[in-house]
PDB file of C-alpha atoms in Angstrom:
ATOM      1  CA  MET A   1      -8.773   8.894 -14.061  1.00  0.00           C
ATOM      2  CA  THR A   2      -6.342  10.741 -15.896  1.00  0.00           C
ATOM      3  CA  THR A   3      -3.957   9.459 -18.686  1.00  0.00           C
ATOM      4  CA  GLN A   4      -1.313   9.094 -16.344  1.00  0.00           C
ATOM      5  CA  HIS A   5       0.018   5.568 -16.940  1.00  0.00           C
ATOM      6  CA  HIS A   6      -0.924   3.086 -13.848  1.00  0.00           C
ATOM      7  CA  LEU A   7       1.460   3.008 -10.524  1.00  0.00           C
ATOM      8  CA  ARG A   8       1.015   0.541  -8.070  1.00  0.00           C
ATOM      9  CA  ILE A   9       0.067   1.514  -4.693  1.00  0.00           C
ATOM     10  CA  ALA A  10       2.950   1.107  -2.419  1.00  0.00           C
ATOM     11  CA  CYS A  11       1.013   1.010   0.757  1.00  0.00           C
ATOM     12  CA  VAL A  12       1.570  -2.315   2.425  1.00  0.00           C
ATOM     13  CA  ALA A  13       0.093  -4.157   5.418  1.00  0.00           C
ATOM     14  CA  LEU A  14       1.626  -4.056   8.542  1.00  0.00           C
ATOM     15  CA  ALA A  15       0.567  -7.428  10.242  1.00  0.00           C
ATOM     16  CA  LEU A  16       3.535  -7.786  12.864  1.00  0.00           C
ATOM     17  CA  THR A  17       2.690  -8.960  16.585  1.00  0.00           C
ATOM     18  CA  LEU A  18       1.931  -6.063  18.965  1.00  0.00           C
ATOM     19  CA  GLY A  19       3.992  -7.205  21.959  1.00  0.00           C
ATOM     20  CA  GLY A  20       3.518  -5.690  25.569  1.00  0.00           C
ATOM     21  CA  CYS A  21       6.665  -4.706  27.588  1.00  0.00           C
ATOM     22  CA  ALA A  22       6.126  -2.480  30.673  1.00  0.00           C
ATOM     23  CA  SER A  23       7.562  -1.577  34.248  1.00  0.00           C
ATOM     24  CA  THR A  24       4.984  -0.976  37.116  1.00  0.00           C
ATOM     25  CA  ALA A  25       6.199   2.566  37.636  1.00  0.00           C
ATOM     26  CA  GLN A  26       4.465   5.438  38.158  1.00  0.00           C
ATOM     27  CA  GLN A  27       3.599   8.516  35.939  1.00  0.00           C
ATOM     28  CA  GLN A  28       6.369  11.284  36.371  1.00  0.00           C
ATOM     29  CA  GLY A  29       4.905  14.851  36.824  1.00  0.00           C
ATOM     30  CA  GLY A  30       5.325  17.835  34.795  1.00  0.00           C
ATOM     31  CA  ALA A  31       4.499  18.074  30.894  1.00  0.00           C
ATOM     32  CA  ASP A  32       3.151  15.227  29.348  1.00  0.00           C
ATOM     33  CA  PRO A  33       6.037  13.914  26.436  1.00  0.00           C
ATOM     34  CA  TYR A  34       2.956  11.702  24.986  1.00  0.00           C
ATOM     35  CA  ALA A  35       0.948  14.463  24.282  1.00  0.00           C
ATOM     36  CA  SER A  36       1.720  15.314  20.545  1.00  0.00           C
ATOM     37  CA  LEU A  37       1.362  11.022  19.917  1.00  0.00           C
ATOM     38  CA  GLY A  38      -2.515  11.737  20.628  1.00  0.00           C
ATOM     39  CA  GLY A  39      -3.075  13.177  17.513  1.00  0.00           C
ATOM     40  CA  GLY A  40      -5.777  15.350  19.489  1.00  0.00           C
ATOM     41  CA  GLY A  41      -8.102  12.405  19.780  1.00  0.00           C
ATOM     42  CA  SER A  42      -9.067   9.926  22.940  1.00  0.00           C
ATOM     43  CA  SER A  43      -7.555  11.719  25.935  1.00  0.00           C
ATOM     44  CA  VAL A  44     -11.227  13.267  26.443  1.00  0.00           C
ATOM     45  CA  GLU A  45     -13.432  11.211  25.010  1.00  0.00           C
ATOM     46  CA  TYR A  46     -11.732   8.053  27.470  1.00  0.00           C
ATOM     47  CA  SER A  47     -11.481  10.844  30.527  1.00  0.00           C
ATOM     48  CA  THR A  48     -14.213   8.629  32.447  1.00  0.00           C
ATOM     49  CA  ALA A  49     -12.624   5.115  31.501  1.00  0.00           C
ATOM     50  CA  PHE A  50     -11.670   2.943  34.887  1.00  0.00           C
ATOM     51  CA  PRO A  51      -8.263   3.231  36.218  1.00  0.00           C
ATOM     52  CA  VAL A  52      -5.970   0.403  35.437  1.00  0.00           C
ATOM     53  CA  ALA A  53      -3.535  -0.865  38.177  1.00  0.00           C
ATOM     54  CA  SER A  54      -0.446  -0.900  36.115  1.00  0.00           C
ATOM     55  CA  PRO A  55       0.920  -0.178  32.496  1.00  0.00           C
ATOM     56  CA  GLU A  56       0.577  -4.123  31.849  1.00  0.00           C
ATOM     57  CA  GLU A  57      -2.939  -3.806  32.327  1.00  0.00           C
ATOM     58  CA  ALA A  58      -3.453  -0.511  30.137  1.00  0.00           C
ATOM     59  CA  TYR A  59      -1.133  -2.328  27.220  1.00  0.00           C
ATOM     60  CA  ARG A  60      -3.593  -5.482  27.452  1.00  0.00           C
ATOM     61  CA  ASN A  61      -6.427  -3.194  27.255  1.00  0.00           C
ATOM     62  CA  GLY A  62      -5.186  -1.746  24.003  1.00  0.00           C
ATOM     63  CA  ASN A  63      -4.376  -4.948  22.540  1.00  0.00           C
ATOM     64  CA  ALA A  64      -7.932  -6.197  23.059  1.00  0.00           C
ATOM     65  CA  ALA A  65      -9.365  -2.759  21.772  1.00  0.00           C
ATOM     66  CA  MET A  66      -7.376  -3.325  18.678  1.00  0.00           C
ATOM     67  CA  ARG A  67      -8.493  -6.734  18.170  1.00  0.00           C
ATOM     68  CA  ALA A  68     -12.114  -5.474  18.683  1.00  0.00           C
ATOM     69  CA  GLY A  69     -11.184  -2.963  16.001  1.00  0.00           C
ATOM     70  CA  ASP A  70     -11.420   0.243  18.056  1.00  0.00           C
ATOM     71  CA  PRO A  71      -8.136   2.027  17.240  1.00  0.00           C
ATOM     72  CA  ASP A  72      -9.314   5.192  19.328  1.00  0.00           C
ATOM     73  CA  ARG A  73      -9.425   3.194  22.559  1.00  0.00           C
ATOM     74  CA  ALA A  74      -6.259   1.486  21.565  1.00  0.00           C
ATOM     75  CA  LEU A  75      -4.493   4.432  21.348  1.00  0.00           C
ATOM     76  CA  PHE A  76      -5.820   6.096  24.992  1.00  0.00           C
ATOM     77  CA  GLU A  77      -4.685   2.646  26.457  1.00  0.00           C
ATOM     78  CA  TYR A  78      -1.124   2.531  25.034  1.00  0.00           C
ATOM     79  CA  LEU A  79      -0.562   6.239  25.909  1.00  0.00           C
ATOM     80  CA  ARG A  80      -1.829   6.037  29.498  1.00  0.00           C
ATOM     81  CA  GLY A  81       0.392   3.087  30.101  1.00  0.00           C
ATOM     82  CA  LEU A  82       3.292   4.893  28.891  1.00  0.00           C
ATOM     83  CA  ARG A  83       2.402   7.753  30.933  1.00  0.00           C
ATOM     84  CA  MET A  84       2.738   5.382  33.942  1.00  0.00           C
ATOM     85  CA  GLU A  85       6.059   4.420  33.324  1.00  0.00           C
ATOM     86  CA  LYS A  86       9.188   5.653  34.466  1.00  0.00           C
ATOM     87  CA  ARG A  87      10.892   5.522  31.017  1.00  0.00           C
ATOM     88  CA  PRO A  88       9.368   5.342  27.540  1.00  0.00           C
ATOM     89  CA  GLN A  89       8.858   1.507  26.451  1.00  0.00           C
ATOM     90  CA  PRO A  90       9.344   0.622  22.643  1.00  0.00           C
ATOM     91  CA  ASP A  91       6.690  -1.816  22.373  1.00  0.00           C
ATOM     92  CA  PRO A  92       3.632   0.453  23.060  1.00  0.00           C
ATOM     93  CA  LEU A  93       5.241   3.281  21.245  1.00  0.00           C
ATOM     94  CA  TYR A  94       5.385   0.792  18.497  1.00  0.00           C
ATOM     95  CA  SER A  95       1.946   0.191  18.577  1.00  0.00           C
ATOM     96  CA  VAL A  96       1.161   3.896  18.784  1.00  0.00           C
ATOM     97  CA  GLY A  97       2.816   3.941  15.366  1.00  0.00           C
ATOM     98  CA  ILE A  98       0.900   1.042  14.094  1.00  0.00           C
ATOM     99  CA  ILE A  99      -2.282   3.466  14.962  1.00  0.00           C
ATOM    100  CA  HIS A 100      -0.923   6.472  13.437  1.00  0.00           C
ATOM    101  CA  HIS A 101       0.360   4.274  10.380  1.00  0.00           C
ATOM    102  CA  GLY A 102      -3.145   3.034   9.687  1.00  0.00           C
ATOM    103  CA  ARG A 103      -4.794   6.203   9.509  1.00  0.00           C
ATOM    104  CA  GLY A 104      -2.428   7.698   7.243  1.00  0.00           C
ATOM    105  CA  ASN A 105      -0.684  10.003   9.700  1.00  0.00           C
ATOM    106  CA  HIS A 106       2.620   9.392   8.560  1.00  0.00           C
ATOM    107  CA  ASP A 107       4.480  12.242  10.756  1.00  0.00           C
ATOM    108  CA  LEU A 108       3.241  11.079  13.950  1.00  0.00           C
ATOM    109  CA  ALA A 109       3.749   7.072  12.912  1.00  0.00           C
ATOM    110  CA  GLU A 110       7.469   8.401  12.110  1.00  0.00           C
ATOM    111  CA  LYS A 111       7.962   9.830  15.416  1.00  0.00           C
ATOM    112  CA  ALA A 112       6.214   7.199  17.522  1.00  0.00           C
ATOM    113  CA  TYR A 113       8.789   4.400  15.520  1.00  0.00           C
ATOM    114  CA  ARG A 114      11.857   6.835  15.975  1.00  0.00           C
ATOM    115  CA  TRP A 115      11.178   6.865  19.292  1.00  0.00           C
ATOM    116  CA  ALA A 116      10.788   3.348  20.035  1.00  0.00           C
ATOM    117  CA  LEU A 117      14.155   2.852  18.408  1.00  0.00           C
ATOM    118  CA  GLU A 118      15.891   5.585  20.169  1.00  0.00           C
ATOM    119  CA  ILE A 119      15.348   3.167  23.180  1.00  0.00           C
ATOM    120  CA  ASP A 120      15.811  -0.342  21.263  1.00  0.00           C
ATOM    121  CA  ALA A 121      17.847   0.075  18.049  1.00  0.00           C
ATOM    122  CA  GLY A 122      17.165  -3.415  17.350  1.00  0.00           C
ATOM    123  CA  HIS A 123      13.113  -3.429  17.406  1.00  0.00           C
ATOM    124  CA  LEU A 124      12.519  -5.222  14.570  1.00  0.00           C
ATOM    125  CA  GLY A 125       9.040  -3.839  14.185  1.00  0.00           C
ATOM    126  CA  ALA A 126       9.591  -0.216  14.215  1.00  0.00           C
ATOM    127  CA  ASN A 127      12.689  -1.088  12.010  1.00  0.00           C
ATOM    128  CA  THR A 128      10.137  -2.429   9.584  1.00  0.00           C
ATOM    129  CA  ALA A 129       7.417   0.026   9.938  1.00  0.00           C
ATOM    130  CA  LEU A 130       9.685   3.004   9.649  1.00  0.00           C
ATOM    131  CA  GLY A 131      10.996   1.559   6.380  1.00  0.00           C
ATOM    132  CA  ILE A 132       7.551   1.488   5.039  1.00  0.00           C
ATOM    133  CA  VAL A 133       6.737   4.808   5.909  1.00  0.00           C
ATOM    134  CA  LEU A 134       9.704   6.026   4.285  1.00  0.00           C
ATOM    135  CA  LEU A 135       8.495   4.347   1.057  1.00  0.00           C
ATOM    136  CA  GLU A 136       5.050   5.762   1.362  1.00  0.00           C
ATOM    137  CA  GLN A 137       6.483   9.061   1.643  1.00  0.00           C
ATOM    138  CA  ARG A 138       8.254   8.436  -1.617  1.00  0.00           C
ATOM    139  CA  ASP A 139      11.939   8.505   0.194  1.00  0.00           C
ATOM    140  CA  PHE A 140      12.954   5.487  -1.473  1.00  0.00           C
ATOM    141  CA  GLU A 141      16.601   5.805  -1.037  1.00  0.00           C
ATOM    142  CA  THR A 142      16.233   6.135   2.641  1.00  0.00           C
ATOM    143  CA  ALA A 143      13.833   3.752   3.134  1.00  0.00           C
ATOM    144  CA  ARG A 144      15.855   1.149   0.864  1.00  0.00           C
ATOM    145  CA  GLN A 145      18.900   2.074   3.191  1.00  0.00           C
ATOM    146  CA  HIS A 146      16.763   1.365   6.512  1.00  0.00           C
ATOM    147  CA  LEU A 147      15.519  -2.070   5.112  1.00  0.00           C
ATOM    148  CA  GLU A 148      18.545  -3.479   3.410  1.00  0.00           C
ATOM    149  CA  PRO A 149      20.231  -3.854   7.160  1.00  0.00           C
ATOM    150  CA  LEU A 150      16.876  -5.910   8.225  1.00  0.00           C
ATOM    151  CA  VAL A 151      17.201  -8.344   5.463  1.00  0.00           C
ATOM    152  CA  ALA A 152      21.057  -8.680   5.463  1.00  0.00           C
ATOM    153  CA  ARG A 153      20.914 -10.096   8.996  1.00  0.00           C
ATOM    154  CA  GLY A 154      18.452 -12.685   8.041  1.00  0.00           C
ATOM    155  CA  ARG A 155      15.677 -12.100   9.942  1.00  0.00           C
ATOM    156  CA  ALA A 156      13.378  -9.493   8.290  1.00  0.00           C
ATOM    157  CA  PRO A 157       9.951 -10.150   8.126  1.00  0.00           C
ATOM    158  CA  TRP A 158       7.754 -10.252   4.782  1.00  0.00           C
ATOM    159  CA  GLN A 159       6.666  -6.555   4.766  1.00  0.00           C
ATOM    160  CA  ALA A 160      10.382  -5.818   4.722  1.00  0.00           C
ATOM    161  CA  TYR A 161      10.839  -7.684   1.752  1.00  0.00           C
ATOM    162  CA  ASN A 162       7.663  -6.709  -0.288  1.00  0.00           C
ATOM    163  CA  ALA A 163       9.010  -3.464   0.358  1.00  0.00           C
ATOM    164  CA  LEU A 164      12.338  -3.406  -1.202  1.00  0.00           C
ATOM    165  CA  GLY A 165      10.486  -4.885  -3.941  1.00  0.00           C
ATOM    166  CA  VAL A 166       8.429  -2.126  -4.550  1.00  0.00           C
ATOM    167  CA  ILE A 167      11.589   0.183  -4.242  1.00  0.00           C
ATOM    168  CA  ALA A 168      13.225  -1.937  -6.690  1.00  0.00           C
ATOM    169  CA  ASP A 169      10.348  -1.941  -9.188  1.00  0.00           C
ATOM    170  CA  MET A 170      10.305   1.987  -8.788  1.00  0.00           C
ATOM    171  CA  SER A 171      14.016   1.772  -9.928  1.00  0.00           C
ATOM    172  CA  GLY A 172      13.610  -0.551 -12.966  1.00  0.00           C
ATOM    173  CA  GLU A 173      15.199  -3.471 -11.247  1.00  0.00           C
ATOM    174  CA  HIS A 174      12.329  -5.919 -11.966  1.00  0.00           C
ATOM    175  CA  ALA A 175      14.468  -9.097 -11.366  1.00  0.00           C
ATOM    176  CA  GLN A 176      15.592  -7.560  -7.826  1.00  0.00           C
ATOM    177  CA  ALA A 177      12.329  -6.634  -7.254  1.00  0.00           C
ATOM    178  CA  ARG A 178      10.866 -10.376  -8.387  1.00  0.00           C
ATOM    179  CA  GLN A 179      13.471 -11.720  -6.174  1.00  0.00           C
ATOM    180  CA  HIS A 180      12.233  -9.732  -3.060  1.00  0.00           C
ATOM    181  CA  PHE A 181       8.327 -11.048  -3.868  1.00  0.00           C
ATOM    182  CA  GLU A 182       9.337 -14.344  -3.985  1.00  0.00           C
ATOM    183  CA  LYS A 183      11.068 -14.239  -0.770  1.00  0.00           C
ATOM    184  CA  ALA A 184       8.169 -12.226   0.923  1.00  0.00           C
ATOM    185  CA  LEU A 185       6.177 -15.221  -0.325  1.00  0.00           C
ATOM    186  CA  GLU A 186       8.462 -18.021   1.273  1.00  0.00           C
ATOM    187  CA  ILE A 187       7.788 -16.458   4.636  1.00  0.00           C
ATOM    188  CA  ALA A 188       4.204 -15.991   4.050  1.00  0.00           C
ATOM    189  CA  PRO A 189       2.918 -17.838   1.483  1.00  0.00           C
ATOM    190  CA  GLY A 190      -0.408 -17.094  -0.633  1.00  0.00           C
ATOM    191  CA  THR A 191      -0.226 -13.457   0.592  1.00  0.00           C
ATOM    192  CA  PRO A 192      -2.742 -11.337  -1.654  1.00  0.00           C
ATOM    193  CA  LEU A 193      -0.647  -8.055  -1.382  1.00  0.00           C
ATOM    194  CA  VAL A 194       2.386  -9.836  -2.266  1.00  0.00           C
ATOM    195  CA  LEU A 195       0.978 -12.123  -5.180  1.00  0.00           C
ATOM    196  CA  ASN A 196      -0.225  -8.374  -6.588  1.00  0.00           C
ATOM    197  CA  ASN A 197       3.148  -6.536  -6.169  1.00  0.00           C
ATOM    198  CA  LEU A 198       4.930  -9.445  -7.914  1.00  0.00           C
ATOM    199  CA  GLY A 199       2.336  -9.903 -10.853  1.00  0.00           C
ATOM    200  CA  TYR A 200       2.596  -5.653 -11.185  1.00  0.00           C
ATOM    201  CA  SER A 201       6.475  -6.311 -11.446  1.00  0.00           C
ATOM    202  CA  ARG A 202       6.116  -8.968 -14.200  1.00  0.00           C
ATOM    203  CA  TYR A 203       3.888  -6.751 -15.966  1.00  0.00           C
ATOM    204  CA  LEU A 204       6.363  -3.692 -15.412  1.00  0.00           C
ATOM    205  CA  ALA A 205       8.955  -6.457 -16.931  1.00  0.00           C
ATOM    206  CA  GLY A 206       6.993  -7.524 -20.369  1.00  0.00           C
ATOM    207  CA  ASP A 207       6.010 -10.882 -18.859  1.00  0.00           C
ATOM    208  CA  TRP A 208       2.422 -10.849 -19.513  1.00  0.00           C
ATOM    209  CA  PRO A 209       2.035 -14.603 -18.546  1.00  0.00           C
ATOM    210  CA  GLY A 210       3.817 -14.608 -15.464  1.00  0.00           C
ATOM    211  CA  ALA A 211       2.200 -11.328 -14.660  1.00  0.00           C
ATOM    212  CA  ARG A 212      -1.330 -13.101 -15.345  1.00  0.00           C
ATOM    213  CA  GLN A 213      -0.583 -16.104 -13.112  1.00  0.00           C
ATOM    214  CA  SER A 214       0.560 -14.289 -10.089  1.00  0.00           C
ATOM    215  CA  LEU A 215      -2.431 -11.806  -9.831  1.00  0.00           C
ATOM    216  CA  ARG A 216      -4.894 -14.562 -10.579  1.00  0.00           C
ATOM    217  CA  ARG A 217      -3.352 -16.447  -7.896  1.00  0.00           C
ATOM    218  CA  ALA A 218      -3.968 -12.927  -5.791  1.00  0.00           C
ATOM    219  CA  VAL A 219      -7.274 -12.661  -6.645  1.00  0.00           C
ATOM    220  CA  SER A 220      -8.073 -16.315  -6.091  1.00  0.00           C
ATOM    221  CA  ALA A 221      -6.983 -15.584  -2.442  1.00  0.00           C
ATOM    222  CA  ASN A 222      -8.861 -12.414  -1.941  1.00  0.00           C
ATOM    223  CA  PRO A 223     -11.972 -12.212  -4.676  1.00  0.00           C
ATOM    224  CA  SER A 224     -12.574  -8.748  -3.411  1.00  0.00           C
ATOM    225  CA  TYR A 225      -9.167  -7.504  -3.956  1.00  0.00           C
ATOM    226  CA  GLU A 226      -9.692  -4.576  -6.644  1.00  0.00           C
ATOM    227  CA  LEU A 227      -6.606  -3.422  -7.358  1.00  0.00           C
ATOM    228  CA  ALA A 228      -5.247  -6.809  -8.084  1.00  0.00           C
ATOM    229  CA  TRP A 229      -8.605  -7.455 -10.319  1.00  0.00           C
ATOM    230  CA  ARG A 230      -7.301  -3.853 -11.908  1.00  0.00           C
ATOM    231  CA  ASN A 231      -3.804  -4.986 -12.601  1.00  0.00           C
ATOM    232  CA  LEU A 232      -5.204  -8.278 -14.201  1.00  0.00           C
ATOM    233  CA  GLY A 233      -7.083  -6.469 -16.463  1.00  0.00           C
ATOM    234  CA  LEU A 234      -4.196  -4.384 -17.683  1.00  0.00           C
ATOM    235  CA  VAL A 235      -2.187  -7.651 -18.552  1.00  0.00           C
ATOM    236  CA  TYR A 236      -5.509  -9.061 -20.246  1.00  0.00           C
ATOM    237  CA  ALA A 237      -5.246  -5.463 -22.287  1.00  0.00           C
ATOM    238  CA  ARG A 238      -1.820  -5.714 -23.048  1.00  0.00           C
ATOM    239  CA  GLU A 239      -2.542  -9.100 -24.683  1.00  0.00           C
ATOM    240  CA  GLY A 240      -5.092  -7.887 -26.747  1.00  0.00           C
ATOM    241  CA  ASP A 241      -8.071  -9.581 -24.964  1.00  0.00           C
ATOM    242  CA  HIS A 242     -10.261  -6.376 -24.508  1.00  0.00           C
ATOM    243  CA  GLU A 243     -13.470  -8.154 -23.318  1.00  0.00           C
ATOM    244  CA  THR A 244     -11.785 -10.101 -20.526  1.00  0.00           C
ATOM    245  CA  ALA A 245      -9.914  -6.947 -19.401  1.00  0.00           C
ATOM    246  CA  ILE A 246     -13.082  -4.624 -19.159  1.00  0.00           C
ATOM    247  CA  GLU A 247     -14.818  -7.606 -16.752  1.00  0.00           C
ATOM    248  CA  ALA A 248     -11.548  -7.609 -14.816  1.00  0.00           C
ATOM    249  CA  VAL A 249     -11.587  -3.874 -14.211  1.00  0.00           C
ATOM    250  CA  ALA A 250     -15.203  -3.295 -14.132  1.00  0.00           C
ATOM    251  CA  ARG A 251     -15.408  -5.979 -11.239  1.00  0.00           C
ATOM    252  CA  ASN A 252     -16.444  -3.043  -9.010  1.00  0.00           C
ATOM    253  CA  GLY A 253     -18.971  -1.922 -11.277  1.00  0.00           C
ATOM    254  CA  ASP A 254     -17.526   1.086 -12.713  1.00  0.00           C
ATOM    255  CA  ARG A 255     -17.779   0.069 -16.286  1.00  0.00           C
ATOM    256  CA  ALA A 256     -17.098   3.834 -17.853  1.00  0.00           C
ATOM    257  CA  LYS A 257     -13.816   3.757 -15.722  1.00  0.00           C
ATOM    258  CA  ALA A 258     -12.854   0.572 -17.215  1.00  0.00           C
ATOM    259  CA  TYR A 259     -13.341   1.552 -20.945  1.00  0.00           C
ATOM    260  CA  ASN A 260     -11.574   5.016 -20.206  1.00  0.00           C
ATOM    261  CA  ASP A 261      -8.721   2.946 -18.489  1.00  0.00           C
ATOM    262  CA  ILE A 262      -8.577  -0.123 -21.150  1.00  0.00           C
ATOM    263  CA  GLY A 263      -8.501   2.889 -23.526  1.00  0.00           C
ATOM    264  CA  TYR A 264      -5.480   4.404 -22.278  1.00  0.00           C
ATOM    265  CA  ILE A 265      -3.740   0.924 -22.437  1.00  0.00           C
ATOM    266  CA  SER A 266      -4.919   0.277 -26.269  1.00  0.00           C
ATOM    267  CA  MET A 267      -3.730   3.802 -27.027  1.00  0.00           C
ATOM    268  CA  LEU A 268       0.068   2.897 -25.314  1.00  0.00           C
ATOM    269  CA  GLU A 269       0.077  -0.090 -27.495  1.00  0.00           C
ATOM    270  CA  GLY A 270      -0.811   1.904 -30.715  1.00  0.00           C
ATOM    271  CA  ARG A 271      -4.190   0.184 -31.274  1.00  0.00           C
ATOM    272  CA  TYR A 272      -5.835   3.605 -31.575  1.00  0.00           C
ATOM    273  CA  GLN A 273      -9.056   3.019 -33.473  1.00  0.00           C
ATOM    274  CA  ASP A 274      -9.459   0.496 -30.600  1.00  0.00           C
ATOM    275  CA  ALA A 275      -8.737   2.957 -27.855  1.00  0.00           C
ATOM    276  CA  MET A 276     -10.738   5.654 -29.635  1.00  0.00           C
ATOM    277  CA  GLY A 277     -13.709   3.288 -29.381  1.00  0.00           C
ATOM    278  CA  PHE A 278     -13.405   2.417 -25.632  1.00  0.00           C
ATOM    279  CA  PHE A 279     -13.176   6.462 -24.771  1.00  0.00           C
ATOM    280  CA  HIS A 280     -16.207   7.018 -26.727  1.00  0.00           C
ATOM    281  CA  GLU A 281     -18.016   4.132 -24.792  1.00  0.00           C
ATOM    282  CA  ALA A 282     -16.836   5.562 -21.411  1.00  0.00           C
ATOM    283  CA  MET A 283     -18.279   8.976 -22.833  1.00  0.00           C
ATOM    284  CA  ARG A 284     -21.669   7.214 -23.438  1.00  0.00           C
ATOM    285  CA  LEU A 285     -22.001   5.142 -20.275  1.00  0.00           C
ATOM    286  CA  SER A 286     -21.213   7.778 -17.612  1.00  0.00           C
ATOM    287  CA  PRO A 287     -21.435  11.482 -17.561  1.00  0.00           C
ATOM    288  CA  ALA A 288     -18.873  11.569 -14.762  1.00  0.00           C
ATOM    289  CA  TYR A 289     -15.994  10.320 -17.300  1.00  0.00           C
ATOM    290  CA  TYR A 290     -17.212  12.617 -20.285  1.00  0.00           C
ATOM    291  CA  LEU A 291     -14.180  14.900 -19.520  1.00  0.00           C
ATOM    292  CA  THR A 292     -11.439  12.708 -18.940  1.00  0.00           C
ATOM    293  CA  ALA A 293     -12.102  10.515 -21.699  1.00  0.00           C
ATOM    294  CA  SER A 294     -13.092  13.095 -24.243  1.00  0.00           C
ATOM    295  CA  GLN A 295      -9.969  14.678 -23.482  1.00  0.00           C
ATOM    296  CA  ASN A 296      -8.142  11.247 -24.263  1.00  0.00           C
ATOM    297  CA  ALA A 297     -10.096  11.292 -27.434  1.00  0.00           C
ATOM    298  CA  ARG A 298      -8.902  14.548 -28.481  1.00  0.00           C
ATOM    299  CA  ASN A 299      -5.525  13.714 -27.484  1.00  0.00           C
ATOM    300  CA  LEU A 300      -5.547  10.599 -29.372  1.00  0.00           C
ATOM    301  CA  ASP A 301      -6.987  12.264 -32.605  1.00  0.00           C
ATOM    302  CA  SER A 302      -4.348  14.794 -32.226  1.00  0.00           C
ATOM    303  CA  LEU A 303      -1.686  11.950 -32.417  1.00  0.00           C
ATOM    304  CA  LEU A 304      -3.710  10.339 -35.382  1.00  0.00           C
ATOM    305  CA  ARG A 305      -3.323  13.649 -37.503  1.00  0.00           C
ATOM    306  CA  ARG A 306       0.242  13.957 -36.527  1.00  0.00           C
ATOM    307  CA  ASN A 307       0.823  10.460 -37.930  1.00  0.00           C
ATOM    308  CA  GLY A 308      -1.336  10.858 -40.955  1.00  0.00           C
ATOM    309  CA  GLY A 309      -4.153   8.879 -39.789  1.00  0.00           C
ATOM    310  CA  GLY A 310      -2.911   5.660 -39.535  1.00  0.00           C
ATOM    311  CA  SER A 311      -2.678   2.942 -36.948  1.00  0.00           C
ATOM    312  CA  ARG A 312      -0.784  -0.189 -35.848  1.00  0.00           C
ATOM    313  CA  GLU A 313      -2.333  -3.483 -35.397  1.00  0.00           C
ATOM    314  CA  GLU A 314      -0.587  -6.456 -33.901  1.00  0.00           C
TER     315      GLU A 314
END
């Protein structure tokens, strides 16, 4: 853990329906236009798979593999279905993009989404997912320009509103971000990811009670949501409830990390003596945090000496 202030992870869950769309055309000869979308993976592994009679059958196999948690097999099925088509189809290309997106292969995901949009510019899933990929690549302005038309047409899924909320927060537009997150929750009530993002947005805006309320809803909906517990700990730390903050941040058992992080928040607030105590406790609990926490402590010690050794209590 460095001394850099905590930033919310902008990754967004893609839960859009994967549709099937195909004709029964035969595979074209010549070079394979889909080879690059395989990612060097499943073609060889599934070369002995039973043949399919149509693209539709391949896509059904792909959907079944996704439901079974086997994205490698799903990717193989979607691509062999596409190879049987006379022309590319947007839905399976979107499905291929979803698989690469989930693996963090942003370049391949973006290629698949853009290809789907070349065929069907109004494809809701590909439009939304491309905006999210751009957001995750920190191209905030292009992502915003891509997602806002979906919202303006009044048919955007919750993921689009959530992504726009993240972009607004990154620009310091917390009131607008809150509106986007609340709209996302109207579409998908109780979604932990959106509740976490709303809570963090309120945290950034200095609304500690509102942040605490949203984040407690997030961890109630998903008790294993580590990021939401972490953000909730930051709120408690800002409110001066350090004991509860430590318990929230240390839910995963890493108490040394929790003490280091809460120490950093205390330092930001000017509670320098508290911060020094937390850094020393982090060093005592774990050699893994000795270097990080000791550097934080040295930085704090230098700050105290520059300020004449004083501290501020609130």
